[in-house]
Short mmCIF file of C-alpha atoms in Angstrom, two decimals:
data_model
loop_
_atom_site.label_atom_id
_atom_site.label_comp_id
_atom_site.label_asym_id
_atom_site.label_seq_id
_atom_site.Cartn_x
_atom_site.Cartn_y
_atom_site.Cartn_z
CA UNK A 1 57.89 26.97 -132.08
CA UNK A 2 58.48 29.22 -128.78
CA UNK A 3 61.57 30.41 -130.43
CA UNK A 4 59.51 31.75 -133.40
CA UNK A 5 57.06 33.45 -131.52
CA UNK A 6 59.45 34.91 -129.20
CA UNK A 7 62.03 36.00 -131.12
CA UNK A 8 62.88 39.49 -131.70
CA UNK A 9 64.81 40.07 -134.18
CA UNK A 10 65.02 39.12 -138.02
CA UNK A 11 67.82 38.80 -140.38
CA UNK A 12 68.15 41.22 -143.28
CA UNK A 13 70.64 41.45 -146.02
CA UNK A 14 72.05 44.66 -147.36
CA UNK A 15 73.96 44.79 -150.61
CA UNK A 16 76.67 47.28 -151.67
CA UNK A 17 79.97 48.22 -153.43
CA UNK A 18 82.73 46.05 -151.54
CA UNK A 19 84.27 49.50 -151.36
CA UNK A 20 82.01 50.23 -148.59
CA UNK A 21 82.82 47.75 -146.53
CA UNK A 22 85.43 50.28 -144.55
CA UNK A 23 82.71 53.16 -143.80
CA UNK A 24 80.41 50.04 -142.58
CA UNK A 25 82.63 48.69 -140.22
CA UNK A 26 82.91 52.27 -138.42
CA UNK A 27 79.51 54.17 -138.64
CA UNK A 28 77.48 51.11 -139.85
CA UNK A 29 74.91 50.83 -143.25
CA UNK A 30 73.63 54.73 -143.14
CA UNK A 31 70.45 55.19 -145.19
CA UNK A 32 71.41 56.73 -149.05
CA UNK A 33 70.16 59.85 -150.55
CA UNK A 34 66.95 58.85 -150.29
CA UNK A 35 67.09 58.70 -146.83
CA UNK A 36 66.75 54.87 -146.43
CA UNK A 37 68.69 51.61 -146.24
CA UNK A 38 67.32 48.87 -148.31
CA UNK A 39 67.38 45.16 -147.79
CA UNK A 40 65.74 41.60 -148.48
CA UNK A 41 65.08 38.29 -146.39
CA UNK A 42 67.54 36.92 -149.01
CA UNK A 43 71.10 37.31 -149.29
CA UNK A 44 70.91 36.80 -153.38
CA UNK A 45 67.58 38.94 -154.12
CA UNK A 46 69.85 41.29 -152.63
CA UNK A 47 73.10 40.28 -154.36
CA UNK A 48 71.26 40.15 -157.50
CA UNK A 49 69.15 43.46 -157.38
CA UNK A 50 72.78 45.06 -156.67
CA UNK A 51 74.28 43.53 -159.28
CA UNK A 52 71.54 44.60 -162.33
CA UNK A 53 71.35 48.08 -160.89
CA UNK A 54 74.51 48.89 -160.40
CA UNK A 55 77.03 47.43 -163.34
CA UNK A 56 79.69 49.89 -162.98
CA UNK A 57 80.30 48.05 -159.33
CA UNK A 58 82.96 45.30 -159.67
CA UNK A 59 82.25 43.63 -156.53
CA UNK A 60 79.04 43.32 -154.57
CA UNK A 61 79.05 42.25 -150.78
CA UNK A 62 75.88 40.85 -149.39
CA UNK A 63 75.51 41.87 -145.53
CA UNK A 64 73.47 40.32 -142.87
CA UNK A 65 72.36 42.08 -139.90
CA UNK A 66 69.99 41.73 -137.42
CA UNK A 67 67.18 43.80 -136.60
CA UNK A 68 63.61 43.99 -135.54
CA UNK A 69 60.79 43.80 -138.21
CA UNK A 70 58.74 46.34 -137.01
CA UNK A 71 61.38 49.19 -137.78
CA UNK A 72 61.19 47.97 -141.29
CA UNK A 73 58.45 48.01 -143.94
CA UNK A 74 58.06 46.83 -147.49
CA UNK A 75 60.14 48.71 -150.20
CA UNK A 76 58.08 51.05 -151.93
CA UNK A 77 60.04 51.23 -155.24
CA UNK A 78 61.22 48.14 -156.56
CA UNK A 79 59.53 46.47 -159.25
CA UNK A 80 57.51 43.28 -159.24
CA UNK A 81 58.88 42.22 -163.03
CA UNK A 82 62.39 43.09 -161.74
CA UNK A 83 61.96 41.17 -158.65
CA UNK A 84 60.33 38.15 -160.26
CA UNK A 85 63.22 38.31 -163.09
CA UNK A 86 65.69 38.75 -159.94
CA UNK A 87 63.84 35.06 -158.04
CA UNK A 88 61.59 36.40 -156.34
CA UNK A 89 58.24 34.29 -155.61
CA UNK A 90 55.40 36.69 -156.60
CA UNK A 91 52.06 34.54 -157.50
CA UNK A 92 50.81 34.32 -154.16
CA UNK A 93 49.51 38.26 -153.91
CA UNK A 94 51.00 41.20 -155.10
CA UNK A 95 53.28 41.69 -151.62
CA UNK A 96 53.40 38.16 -150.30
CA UNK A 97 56.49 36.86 -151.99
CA UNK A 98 59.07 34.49 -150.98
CA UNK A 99 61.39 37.00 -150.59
CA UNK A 100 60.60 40.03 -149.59
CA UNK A 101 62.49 43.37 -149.91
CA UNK A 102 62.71 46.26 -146.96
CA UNK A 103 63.63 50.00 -146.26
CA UNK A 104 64.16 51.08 -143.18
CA UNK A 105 65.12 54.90 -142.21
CA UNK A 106 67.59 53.75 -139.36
CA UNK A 107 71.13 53.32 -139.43
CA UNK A 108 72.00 49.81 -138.91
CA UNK A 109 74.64 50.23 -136.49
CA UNK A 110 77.98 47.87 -136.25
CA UNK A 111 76.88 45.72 -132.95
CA UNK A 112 73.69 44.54 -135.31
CA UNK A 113 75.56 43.36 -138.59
CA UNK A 114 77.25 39.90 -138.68
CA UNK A 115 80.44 40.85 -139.81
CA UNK A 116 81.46 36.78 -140.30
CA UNK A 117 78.79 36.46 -142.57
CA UNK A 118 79.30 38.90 -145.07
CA UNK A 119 79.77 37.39 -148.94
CA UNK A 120 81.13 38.68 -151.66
CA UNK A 121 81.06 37.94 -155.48
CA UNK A 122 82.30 39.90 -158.76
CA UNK A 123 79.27 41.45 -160.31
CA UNK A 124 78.59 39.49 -163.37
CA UNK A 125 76.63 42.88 -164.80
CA UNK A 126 79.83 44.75 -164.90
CA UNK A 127 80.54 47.21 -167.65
CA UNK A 128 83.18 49.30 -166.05
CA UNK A 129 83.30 52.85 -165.06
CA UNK A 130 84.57 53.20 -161.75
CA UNK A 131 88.32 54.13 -161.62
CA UNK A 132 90.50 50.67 -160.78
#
């Protein structure tokens, strides 16, 4: 219970192109065009929202990092049918879910992401359109 209270950090998970995965390792995840890095309490929300949104990615990687909540909020612009259709839980109240998706305007730098517990699938969305 101590170790609850106590604790400070959380574990996020970031999803991108596998292609990434380079750049990350040397500058870590550096908020997009929008000026933000995105994440979820759940490494397959995150898989998953990659995956629909993005079909011309082959392969997705999901990456955890640590970091503490209170340099995060709740992600303005996702959508609570896309998130339901995705798994998330959203009956309790409109941002209580199960999962819960973030933005953050830091750069997650290298020492916080767990490198060892990265995943990867093949995007089961994909359509094409990057060069091979």
């Amino acid at each position: 219970m101590w170790q609850e209270i106590l604790k400070e950090e959380d574990i996020f998970y970031h999803a991108t192109d596998y292609d990434n995965l380079p750049s990350i390792m040397g500058k870590g995840i550096v908020p997009g065009i929008d000026g933000v890095v995105y994440s979820a309490e759940n490494g397959h929300l995150s898989m998953a929202w990659m995956c629909m949104t993005r079909p011309q990615t082959k392969k997705v990687i999901s990456i955890p990092y640590r970091a503490d909540m209170k340099t995060h909020r709740p992600a303005s612009d996702h959508s609570p049918f896309m998130l339901e259709f995705l798994g998330a839980k959203l009956k309790e109240t409109s941002y209580d879910m199960g999962t819960k998706v973030y933005e953050t305007t830091e750069t997650i730098k290298p020492e916080q992401i767990m490198f060892d517990k990265i995943k990867q699938v093949d995007n089961p969305c994909y359509i094409g359109g990057k060069e091979e």
